[in-house]
Amino acid sequence: MTRPVVEVHGLTRRFHGPERPPVLDRIDLTIHRGEFVALLGRSGSGKTTLLRTLAGLDPVTEGRATVPERRAVVFQEPRLLPWKKVWKNVALGLPGSAAEARRKAEAALAEVELTHRAEAWPLTLSGGEAQRTGLARALVREPELLLLDEPFAALDALTRLRMQSLVGELVQAHRPAVLLVTHDVEEALLLADRALVLAGGHLVEDIPIGLPRPRRRADPAFEALRLRLLGALGVDEDGHDAAARPAFGADSRQAA
């Protein structure tokens, strides 16, 4: 096993005072170099709070979180500066000379297949191109920890599939530790080495995904893991809330 890149012990996060349950309640988490971890949970379960804490955007007030200095975040929105061309968005904040920054930015854009858009303005990019630019901006910093906050949620289905494949390839090439926040169970199974489920402030599932790559949805083992994750999230195989589903015959008894 490679060395840990992320070590979290007893992490607790509160937003409503000590009388309310914490959003994160004594979380323990370790992520190793080259390990891809997917974090799932219902809306409001604290997934993004945990990601923001690891990114250094939220303070650690209870517990401990050890993360590397070299880390990068890709958000759901690309957050590009519209007054800077694509390559300058990628190079933003890089140390060294302007020529060296441009060389690194162009190399990162080549990895995400955007060399031809280096001189474009962000407002002329498609959604997929903008998100690939955001990914290049993250990877150009050679992060030890890559944090992905639902980066494909706003994309159309075909673009999302292409981006998932691209991210999988780039992570295999660069080998950072990765935490992906997602609502998409299939996305987690396609990309991750482990899937975590966050509920009630706790990590209630930590499931290894030992499927061979490339992964196929038609694989019976893939389907078994999908159903297990859906069950952990409290939904049935069709994506319906299992807790809200009436018991058999309940509707007819009420109608009677």
PDB file of C-alpha atoms in Angstrom:
ATOM      1  CA  MET A   1       0.000   0.000   0.000  1.00  0.00           C
ATOM      2  CA  THR A   2       1.287   3.473  -0.891  1.00  0.00           C
ATOM      3  CA  ARG A   3       1.621   6.207   1.713  1.00  0.00           C
ATOM      4  CA  PRO A   4      -1.491   8.058   2.924  1.00  0.00           C
ATOM      5  CA  VAL A   5      -2.103  11.414   1.260  1.00  0.00           C
ATOM      6  CA  VAL A   6      -5.220  12.250   3.311  1.00  0.00           C
ATOM      7  CA  GLU A   7      -5.611  11.356   6.985  1.00  0.00           C
ATOM      8  CA  VAL A   8      -8.756  12.495   8.796  1.00  0.00           C
ATOM      9  CA  HIS A   9      -9.457  11.624  12.430  1.00  0.00           C
ATOM     10  CA  GLY A  10     -12.510  12.586  14.458  1.00  0.00           C
ATOM     11  CA  LEU A  11     -13.533  15.363  12.069  1.00  0.00           C
ATOM     12  CA  THR A  12     -16.696  17.071  13.288  1.00  0.00           C
ATOM     13  CA  ARG A  13     -18.452  20.025  11.663  1.00  0.00           C
ATOM     14  CA  ARG A  14     -21.397  21.946  13.142  1.00  0.00           C
ATOM     15  CA  PHE A  15     -23.431  24.761  11.619  1.00  0.00           C
ATOM     16  CA  HIS A  16     -26.378  25.201  13.999  1.00  0.00           C
ATOM     17  CA  GLY A  17     -24.897  25.222  17.478  1.00  0.00           C
ATOM     18  CA  PRO A  18     -24.149  22.394  19.918  1.00  0.00           C
ATOM     19  CA  GLU A  19     -27.836  21.509  20.378  1.00  0.00           C
ATOM     20  CA  ARG A  20     -28.201  20.348  16.747  1.00  0.00           C
ATOM     21  CA  PRO A  21     -26.693  17.155  15.295  1.00  0.00           C
ATOM     22  CA  PRO A  22     -23.376  17.851  13.533  1.00  0.00           C
ATOM     23  CA  VAL A  23     -23.200  17.675   9.739  1.00  0.00           C
ATOM     24  CA  LEU A  24     -20.005  15.616  10.080  1.00  0.00           C
ATOM     25  CA  ASP A  25     -19.713  13.539  13.234  1.00  0.00           C
ATOM     26  CA  ARG A  26     -16.259  12.160  14.133  1.00  0.00           C
ATOM     27  CA  ILE A  27     -15.317  11.202  10.571  1.00  0.00           C
ATOM     28  CA  ASP A  28     -12.252   9.017  10.046  1.00  0.00           C
ATOM     29  CA  LEU A  29     -10.884   8.749   6.509  1.00  0.00           C
ATOM     30  CA  THR A  30      -7.617   7.745   4.845  1.00  0.00           C
ATOM     31  CA  ILE A  31      -6.866   8.085   1.124  1.00  0.00           C
ATOM     32  CA  HIS A  32      -3.610   6.806  -0.352  1.00  0.00           C
ATOM     33  CA  ARG A  33      -1.607   8.026  -3.323  1.00  0.00           C
ATOM     34  CA  GLY A  34      -3.193   6.857  -6.565  1.00  0.00           C
ATOM     35  CA  GLU A  35      -6.429   5.839  -4.835  1.00  0.00           C
ATOM     36  CA  PHE A  36      -9.730   7.025  -6.326  1.00  0.00           C
ATOM     37  CA  VAL A  37     -12.483   7.365  -3.717  1.00  0.00           C
ATOM     38  CA  ALA A  38     -16.101   8.230  -4.536  1.00  0.00           C
ATOM     39  CA  LEU A  39     -18.255   9.851  -1.845  1.00  0.00           C
ATOM     40  CA  LEU A  40     -22.017   9.428  -2.126  1.00  0.00           C
ATOM     41  CA  GLY A  41     -24.901  10.559   0.033  1.00  0.00           C
ATOM     42  CA  ARG A  42     -28.240  12.270  -0.072  1.00  0.00           C
ATOM     43  CA  SER A  43     -28.478  16.026  -0.594  1.00  0.00           C
ATOM     44  CA  GLY A  44     -27.493  17.799   2.618  1.00  0.00           C
ATOM     45  CA  SER A  45     -25.591  14.818   3.987  1.00  0.00           C
ATOM     46  CA  GLY A  46     -22.329  16.778   4.234  1.00  0.00           C
ATOM     47  CA  LYS A  47     -20.454  15.513   1.155  1.00  0.00           C
ATOM     48  CA  THR A  48     -19.447  18.953  -0.089  1.00  0.00           C
ATOM     49  CA  THR A  49     -18.682  20.069   3.478  1.00  0.00           C
ATOM     50  CA  LEU A  50     -16.140  17.252   3.755  1.00  0.00           C
ATOM     51  CA  LEU A  51     -14.667  18.106   0.349  1.00  0.00           C
ATOM     52  CA  ARG A  52     -14.403  21.810   1.210  1.00  0.00           C
ATOM     53  CA  THR A  53     -12.666  20.925   4.467  1.00  0.00           C
ATOM     54  CA  LEU A  54     -10.075  18.821   2.628  1.00  0.00           C
ATOM     55  CA  ALA A  55      -9.656  21.659   0.121  1.00  0.00           C
ATOM     56  CA  GLY A  56      -8.890  24.099   2.947  1.00  0.00           C
ATOM     57  CA  LEU A  57     -11.985  26.182   2.175  1.00  0.00           C
ATOM     58  CA  ASP A  58     -13.711  25.339   5.491  1.00  0.00           C
ATOM     59  CA  PRO A  59     -11.869  25.382   8.835  1.00  0.00           C
ATOM     60  CA  VAL A  60     -11.196  22.312  10.968  1.00  0.00           C
ATOM     61  CA  THR A  61     -12.674  23.170  14.361  1.00  0.00           C
ATOM     62  CA  GLU A  62     -13.018  19.654  15.840  1.00  0.00           C
ATOM     63  CA  GLY A  63     -10.800  16.702  15.007  1.00  0.00           C
ATOM     64  CA  ARG A  64      -7.842  16.603  12.651  1.00  0.00           C
ATOM     65  CA  ALA A  65      -7.373  16.618   8.880  1.00  0.00           C
ATOM     66  CA  THR A  66      -3.933  16.169   7.302  1.00  0.00           C
ATOM     67  CA  VAL A  67      -3.832  17.011   3.590  1.00  0.00           C
ATOM     68  CA  PRO A  68      -1.005  17.840   1.168  1.00  0.00           C
ATOM     69  CA  GLU A  69      -0.090  21.369   0.167  1.00  0.00           C
ATOM     70  CA  ARG A  70      -0.433  20.464  -3.517  1.00  0.00           C
ATOM     71  CA  ARG A  71      -4.153  19.982  -3.998  1.00  0.00           C
ATOM     72  CA  ALA A  72      -6.651  21.122  -6.601  1.00  0.00           C
ATOM     73  CA  VAL A  73     -10.437  21.297  -6.894  1.00  0.00           C
ATOM     74  CA  VAL A  74     -12.710  20.880  -9.911  1.00  0.00           C
ATOM     75  CA  PHE A  75     -16.189  22.238  -9.163  1.00  0.00           C
ATOM     76  CA  GLN A  76     -19.514  21.604 -10.887  1.00  0.00           C
ATOM     77  CA  GLU A  77     -19.143  25.001 -12.583  1.00  0.00           C
ATOM     78  CA  PRO A  78     -15.812  25.584 -14.384  1.00  0.00           C
ATOM     79  CA  ARG A  79     -15.391  29.041 -12.761  1.00  0.00           C
ATOM     80  CA  LEU A  80     -13.266  30.405 -15.603  1.00  0.00           C
ATOM     81  CA  LEU A  81     -12.300  34.066 -15.790  1.00  0.00           C
ATOM     82  CA  PRO A  82     -14.092  35.393 -18.895  1.00  0.00           C
ATOM     83  CA  TRP A  83     -11.526  38.160 -19.510  1.00  0.00           C
ATOM     84  CA  LYS A  84      -8.618  35.682 -19.800  1.00  0.00           C
ATOM     85  CA  LYS A  85      -8.072  33.335 -22.712  1.00  0.00           C
ATOM     86  CA  VAL A  86      -8.246  29.597 -22.125  1.00  0.00           C
ATOM     87  CA  TRP A  87      -4.520  29.025 -21.728  1.00  0.00           C
ATOM     88  CA  LYS A  88      -4.246  31.936 -19.289  1.00  0.00           C
ATOM     89  CA  ASN A  89      -7.061  30.453 -17.188  1.00  0.00           C
ATOM     90  CA  VAL A  90      -5.119  27.201 -17.021  1.00  0.00           C
ATOM     91  CA  ALA A  91      -1.843  28.972 -16.195  1.00  0.00           C
ATOM     92  CA  LEU A  92      -3.391  31.247 -13.561  1.00  0.00           C
ATOM     93  CA  GLY A  93      -1.160  31.409 -10.490  1.00  0.00           C
ATOM     94  CA  LEU A  94       1.590  29.127 -11.790  1.00  0.00           C
ATOM     95  CA  PRO A  95       5.067  30.056 -10.563  1.00  0.00           C
ATOM     96  CA  GLY A  96       7.947  30.788 -12.924  1.00  0.00           C
ATOM     97  CA  SER A  97       8.211  32.810 -16.103  1.00  0.00           C
ATOM     98  CA  ALA A  98       5.293  33.553 -18.406  1.00  0.00           C
ATOM     99  CA  ALA A  99       6.856  31.359 -21.092  1.00  0.00           C
ATOM    100  CA  GLU A 100       7.189  28.417 -18.707  1.00  0.00           C
ATOM    101  CA  ALA A 101       3.606  28.890 -17.453  1.00  0.00           C
ATOM    102  CA  ARG A 102       2.324  28.914 -21.021  1.00  0.00           C
ATOM    103  CA  ARG A 103       4.289  25.756 -21.880  1.00  0.00           C
ATOM    104  CA  LYS A 104       2.781  23.928 -18.904  1.00  0.00           C
ATOM    105  CA  ALA A 105      -0.721  25.216 -19.696  1.00  0.00           C
ATOM    106  CA  GLU A 106      -0.484  24.072 -23.316  1.00  0.00           C
ATOM    107  CA  ALA A 107       0.766  20.637 -22.221  1.00  0.00           C
ATOM    108  CA  ALA A 108      -2.215  20.311 -19.846  1.00  0.00           C
ATOM    109  CA  LEU A 109      -4.620  21.437 -22.582  1.00  0.00           C
ATOM    110  CA  ALA A 110      -3.162  18.786 -24.888  1.00  0.00           C
ATOM    111  CA  GLU A 111      -3.968  16.134 -22.277  1.00  0.00           C
ATOM    112  CA  VAL A 112      -7.631  17.155 -22.279  1.00  0.00           C
ATOM    113  CA  GLU A 113      -7.693  17.494 -26.093  1.00  0.00           C
ATOM    114  CA  LEU A 114      -8.073  21.284 -26.138  1.00  0.00           C
ATOM    115  CA  THR A 115      -4.888  22.444 -27.845  1.00  0.00           C
ATOM    116  CA  HIS A 116      -6.980  24.031 -30.602  1.00  0.00           C
ATOM    117  CA  ARG A 117      -8.877  26.170 -28.044  1.00  0.00           C
ATOM    118  CA  ALA A 118      -5.868  27.622 -26.194  1.00  0.00           C
ATOM    119  CA  GLU A 119      -6.469  31.131 -27.591  1.00  0.00           C
ATOM    120  CA  ALA A 120     -10.260  31.004 -27.251  1.00  0.00           C
ATOM    121  CA  TRP A 121     -12.305  33.108 -24.846  1.00  0.00           C
ATOM    122  CA  PRO A 122     -14.146  31.115 -22.158  1.00  0.00           C
ATOM    123  CA  LEU A 123     -17.585  32.339 -23.273  1.00  0.00           C
ATOM    124  CA  THR A 124     -17.080  30.649 -26.651  1.00  0.00           C
ATOM    125  CA  LEU A 125     -16.541  27.196 -25.102  1.00  0.00           C
ATOM    126  CA  SER A 126     -19.117  24.445 -24.929  1.00  0.00           C
ATOM    127  CA  GLY A 127     -19.999  23.044 -21.510  1.00  0.00           C
ATOM    128  CA  GLY A 128     -17.714  20.069 -22.012  1.00  0.00           C
ATOM    129  CA  GLU A 129     -14.846  22.249 -23.234  1.00  0.00           C
ATOM    130  CA  ALA A 130     -15.211  24.570 -20.252  1.00  0.00           C
ATOM    131  CA  GLN A 131     -15.135  21.654 -17.840  1.00  0.00           C
ATOM    132  CA  ARG A 132     -12.105  20.152 -19.576  1.00  0.00           C
ATOM    133  CA  THR A 133     -10.402  23.537 -19.175  1.00  0.00           C
ATOM    134  CA  GLY A 134     -11.158  23.393 -15.458  1.00  0.00           C
ATOM    135  CA  LEU A 135      -9.687  19.896 -15.316  1.00  0.00           C
ATOM    136  CA  ALA A 136      -6.537  21.071 -17.132  1.00  0.00           C
ATOM    137  CA  ARG A 137      -6.221  23.952 -14.650  1.00  0.00           C
ATOM    138  CA  ALA A 138      -6.314  21.436 -11.799  1.00  0.00           C
ATOM    139  CA  LEU A 139      -3.891  18.922 -13.321  1.00  0.00           C
ATOM    140  CA  VAL A 140      -1.314  21.505 -14.431  1.00  0.00           C
ATOM    141  CA  ARG A 141      -0.465  21.988 -10.759  1.00  0.00           C
ATOM    142  CA  GLU A 142       0.437  18.280 -10.451  1.00  0.00           C
ATOM    143  CA  PRO A 143      -1.663  17.896  -7.290  1.00  0.00           C
ATOM    144  CA  GLU A 144      -1.119  15.132  -4.787  1.00  0.00           C
ATOM    145  CA  LEU A 145      -4.828  15.425  -3.968  1.00  0.00           C
ATOM    146  CA  LEU A 146      -7.502  16.036  -6.609  1.00  0.00           C
ATOM    147  CA  LEU A 147     -10.962  16.968  -5.324  1.00  0.00           C
ATOM    148  CA  LEU A 148     -13.903  16.654  -7.722  1.00  0.00           C
ATOM    149  CA  ASP A 149     -17.214  18.214  -6.621  1.00  0.00           C
ATOM    150  CA  GLU A 150     -19.856  16.747  -8.966  1.00  0.00           C
ATOM    151  CA  PRO A 151     -17.869  17.948 -11.978  1.00  0.00           C
ATOM    152  CA  PHE A 152     -20.090  16.255 -14.580  1.00  0.00           C
ATOM    153  CA  ALA A 153     -23.533  17.022 -13.149  1.00  0.00           C
ATOM    154  CA  ALA A 154     -24.305  19.947 -15.488  1.00  0.00           C
ATOM    155  CA  LEU A 155     -23.218  18.140 -18.678  1.00  0.00           C
ATOM    156  CA  ASP A 156     -25.413  16.327 -21.170  1.00  0.00           C
ATOM    157  CA  ALA A 157     -25.357  12.524 -21.063  1.00  0.00           C
ATOM    158  CA  LEU A 158     -22.918  11.945 -23.947  1.00  0.00           C
ATOM    159  CA  THR A 159     -20.491  14.642 -22.797  1.00  0.00           C
ATOM    160  CA  ARG A 160     -20.665  13.266 -19.255  1.00  0.00           C
ATOM    161  CA  LEU A 161     -19.672   9.790 -20.460  1.00  0.00           C
ATOM    162  CA  ARG A 162     -16.732  11.237 -22.393  1.00  0.00           C
ATOM    163  CA  MET A 163     -15.600  13.294 -19.395  1.00  0.00           C
ATOM    164  CA  GLN A 164     -15.838  10.286 -17.081  1.00  0.00           C
ATOM    165  CA  SER A 165     -13.620   8.299 -19.429  1.00  0.00           C
ATOM    166  CA  LEU A 166     -11.142  11.180 -19.741  1.00  0.00           C
ATOM    167  CA  VAL A 167     -10.902  11.685 -15.981  1.00  0.00           C
ATOM    168  CA  GLY A 168     -10.340   7.966 -15.470  1.00  0.00           C
ATOM    169  CA  GLU A 169      -7.489   7.978 -17.989  1.00  0.00           C
ATOM    170  CA  LEU A 170      -5.846  11.109 -16.581  1.00  0.00           C
ATOM    171  CA  VAL A 171      -6.036   9.890 -12.990  1.00  0.00           C
ATOM    172  CA  GLN A 172      -4.393   6.620 -14.023  1.00  0.00           C
ATOM    173  CA  ALA A 173      -1.635   8.615 -15.743  1.00  0.00           C
ATOM    174  CA  HIS A 174      -0.971  11.146 -12.939  1.00  0.00           C
ATOM    175  CA  ARG A 175      -1.831   8.980  -9.893  1.00  0.00           C
ATOM    176  CA  PRO A 176      -3.034  11.629  -7.428  1.00  0.00           C
ATOM    177  CA  ALA A 177      -5.255  10.698  -4.532  1.00  0.00           C
ATOM    178  CA  VAL A 178      -8.801  11.535  -5.647  1.00  0.00           C
ATOM    179  CA  LEU A 179     -12.030  12.270  -3.803  1.00  0.00           C
ATOM    180  CA  LEU A 180     -15.066  12.496  -6.086  1.00  0.00           C
ATOM    181  CA  VAL A 181     -18.344  13.801  -4.660  1.00  0.00           C
ATOM    182  CA  THR A 182     -21.228  12.465  -6.728  1.00  0.00           C
ATOM    183  CA  HIS A 183     -24.903  11.516  -6.621  1.00  0.00           C
ATOM    184  CA  ASP A 184     -24.406   9.074  -9.496  1.00  0.00           C
ATOM    185  CA  VAL A 185     -23.944   5.486  -8.301  1.00  0.00           C
ATOM    186  CA  GLU A 186     -22.908   4.238 -11.750  1.00  0.00           C
ATOM    187  CA  GLU A 187     -20.339   7.021 -12.056  1.00  0.00           C
ATOM    188  CA  ALA A 188     -18.817   5.945  -8.739  1.00  0.00           C
ATOM    189  CA  LEU A 189     -18.631   2.336  -9.885  1.00  0.00           C
ATOM    190  CA  LEU A 190     -17.098   3.241 -13.242  1.00  0.00           C
ATOM    191  CA  LEU A 191     -14.317   5.385 -11.778  1.00  0.00           C
ATOM    192  CA  ALA A 192     -13.549   4.620  -8.148  1.00  0.00           C
ATOM    193  CA  ASP A 193     -11.480   2.096  -6.220  1.00  0.00           C
ATOM    194  CA  ARG A 194     -13.686   2.604  -3.154  1.00  0.00           C
ATOM    195  CA  ALA A 195     -17.179   3.978  -2.637  1.00  0.00           C
ATOM    196  CA  LEU A 196     -18.111   5.703   0.624  1.00  0.00           C
ATOM    197  CA  VAL A 197     -21.655   6.523   1.721  1.00  0.00           C
ATOM    198  CA  LEU A 198     -22.209   9.451   4.086  1.00  0.00           C
ATOM    199  CA  ALA A 199     -25.421   9.518   6.140  1.00  0.00           C
ATOM    200  CA  GLY A 200     -26.354  11.050   9.477  1.00  0.00           C
ATOM    201  CA  GLY A 201     -22.922  12.613   9.748  1.00  0.00           C
ATOM    202  CA  HIS A 202     -21.185   9.227   9.563  1.00  0.00           C
ATOM    203  CA  LEU A 203     -19.501   7.153   6.867  1.00  0.00           C
ATOM    204  CA  VAL A 204     -21.913   4.218   6.925  1.00  0.00           C
ATOM    205  CA  GLU A 205     -20.397   2.261   4.028  1.00  0.00           C
ATOM    206  CA  ASP A 206     -16.858   1.817   2.725  1.00  0.00           C
ATOM    207  CA  ILE A 207     -17.071  -0.556  -0.228  1.00  0.00           C
ATOM    208  CA  PRO A 208     -14.043  -1.716  -2.241  1.00  0.00           C
ATOM    209  CA  ILE A 209     -14.712  -1.799  -5.989  1.00  0.00           C
ATOM    210  CA  GLY A 210     -12.502  -4.571  -7.287  1.00  0.00           C
ATOM    211  CA  LEU A 211     -13.955  -4.723 -10.784  1.00  0.00           C
ATOM    212  CA  PRO A 212     -11.487  -5.033 -13.687  1.00  0.00           C
ATOM    213  CA  ARG A 213     -11.075  -2.024 -15.981  1.00  0.00           C
ATOM    214  CA  PRO A 214     -12.582  -1.003 -18.323  1.00  0.00           C
ATOM    215  CA  ARG A 215     -15.790  -1.580 -16.400  1.00  0.00           C
ATOM    216  CA  ARG A 216     -19.070  -2.590 -17.960  1.00  0.00           C
ATOM    217  CA  ARG A 217     -22.548  -1.887 -16.663  1.00  0.00           C
ATOM    218  CA  ALA A 218     -23.689  -5.262 -18.022  1.00  0.00           C
ATOM    219  CA  ASP A 219     -21.289  -7.098 -15.686  1.00  0.00           C
ATOM    220  CA  PRO A 220     -23.343  -8.939 -13.003  1.00  0.00           C
ATOM    221  CA  ALA A 221     -20.784  -7.877 -10.373  1.00  0.00           C
ATOM    222  CA  PHE A 222     -21.286  -4.229 -11.414  1.00  0.00           C
ATOM    223  CA  GLU A 223     -25.052  -4.625 -10.997  1.00  0.00           C
ATOM    224  CA  ALA A 224     -24.649  -6.261  -7.583  1.00  0.00           C
ATOM    225  CA  LEU A 225     -22.531  -3.347  -6.359  1.00  0.00           C
ATOM    226  CA  ARG A 226     -24.991  -0.856  -7.846  1.00  0.00           C
ATOM    227  CA  LEU A 227     -27.855  -2.419  -5.877  1.00  0.00           C
ATOM    228  CA  ARG A 228     -25.770  -2.488  -2.699  1.00  0.00           C
ATOM    229  CA  LEU A 229     -24.948   1.216  -3.009  1.00  0.00           C
ATOM    230  CA  LEU A 230     -28.548   2.123  -3.799  1.00  0.00           C
ATOM    231  CA  GLY A 231     -29.629   0.202  -0.705  1.00  0.00           C
ATOM    232  CA  ALA A 232     -27.082   2.082   1.410  1.00  0.00           C
ATOM    233  CA  LEU A 233     -28.495   5.346   0.040  1.00  0.00           C
ATOM    234  CA  GLY A 234     -32.031   4.267   0.933  1.00  0.00           C
ATOM    235  CA  VAL A 235     -33.408   3.995  -2.594  1.00  0.00           C
ATOM    236  CA  ASP A 236     -34.651   1.036  -4.586  1.00  0.00           C
ATOM    237  CA  GLU A 237     -33.246  -0.269  -7.883  1.00  0.00           C
ATOM    238  CA  ASP A 238     -35.388   2.215  -9.850  1.00  0.00           C
ATOM    239  CA  GLY A 239     -34.052   5.179  -7.876  1.00  0.00           C
ATOM    240  CA  HIS A 240     -37.153   5.657  -5.715  1.00  0.00           C
ATOM    241  CA  ASP A 241     -36.971   6.505  -2.033  1.00  0.00           C
ATOM    242  CA  ALA A 242     -37.436   3.129  -0.351  1.00  0.00           C
ATOM    243  CA  ALA A 243     -38.561   4.711   2.933  1.00  0.00           C
ATOM    244  CA  ALA A 244     -41.306   6.677   1.189  1.00  0.00           C
ATOM    245  CA  ARG A 245     -42.649   3.706  -0.744  1.00  0.00           C
ATOM    246  CA  PRO A 246     -46.017   2.482   0.675  1.00  0.00           C
ATOM    247  CA  ALA A 247     -46.223  -1.093   1.918  1.00  0.00           C
ATOM    248  CA  PHE A 248     -48.002  -3.574  -0.364  1.00  0.00           C
ATOM    249  CA  GLY A 249     -51.720  -3.001  -0.246  1.00  0.00           C
ATOM    250  CA  ALA A 250     -51.495   0.257   1.681  1.00  0.00           C
ATOM    251  CA  ASP A 251     -53.086   2.324  -1.094  1.00  0.00           C
ATOM    252  CA  SER A 252     -56.026  -0.023  -1.487  1.00  0.00           C
ATOM    253  CA  ARG A 253     -56.669  -0.130   2.293  1.00  0.00           C
ATOM    254  CA  GLN A 254     -56.685   3.667   2.440  1.00  0.00           C
ATOM    255  CA  ALA A 255     -58.971   3.853  -0.576  1.00  0.00           C
ATOM    256  CA  ALA A 256     -61.359   1.410   1.075  1.00  0.00           C
TER     257      ALA A 256
END
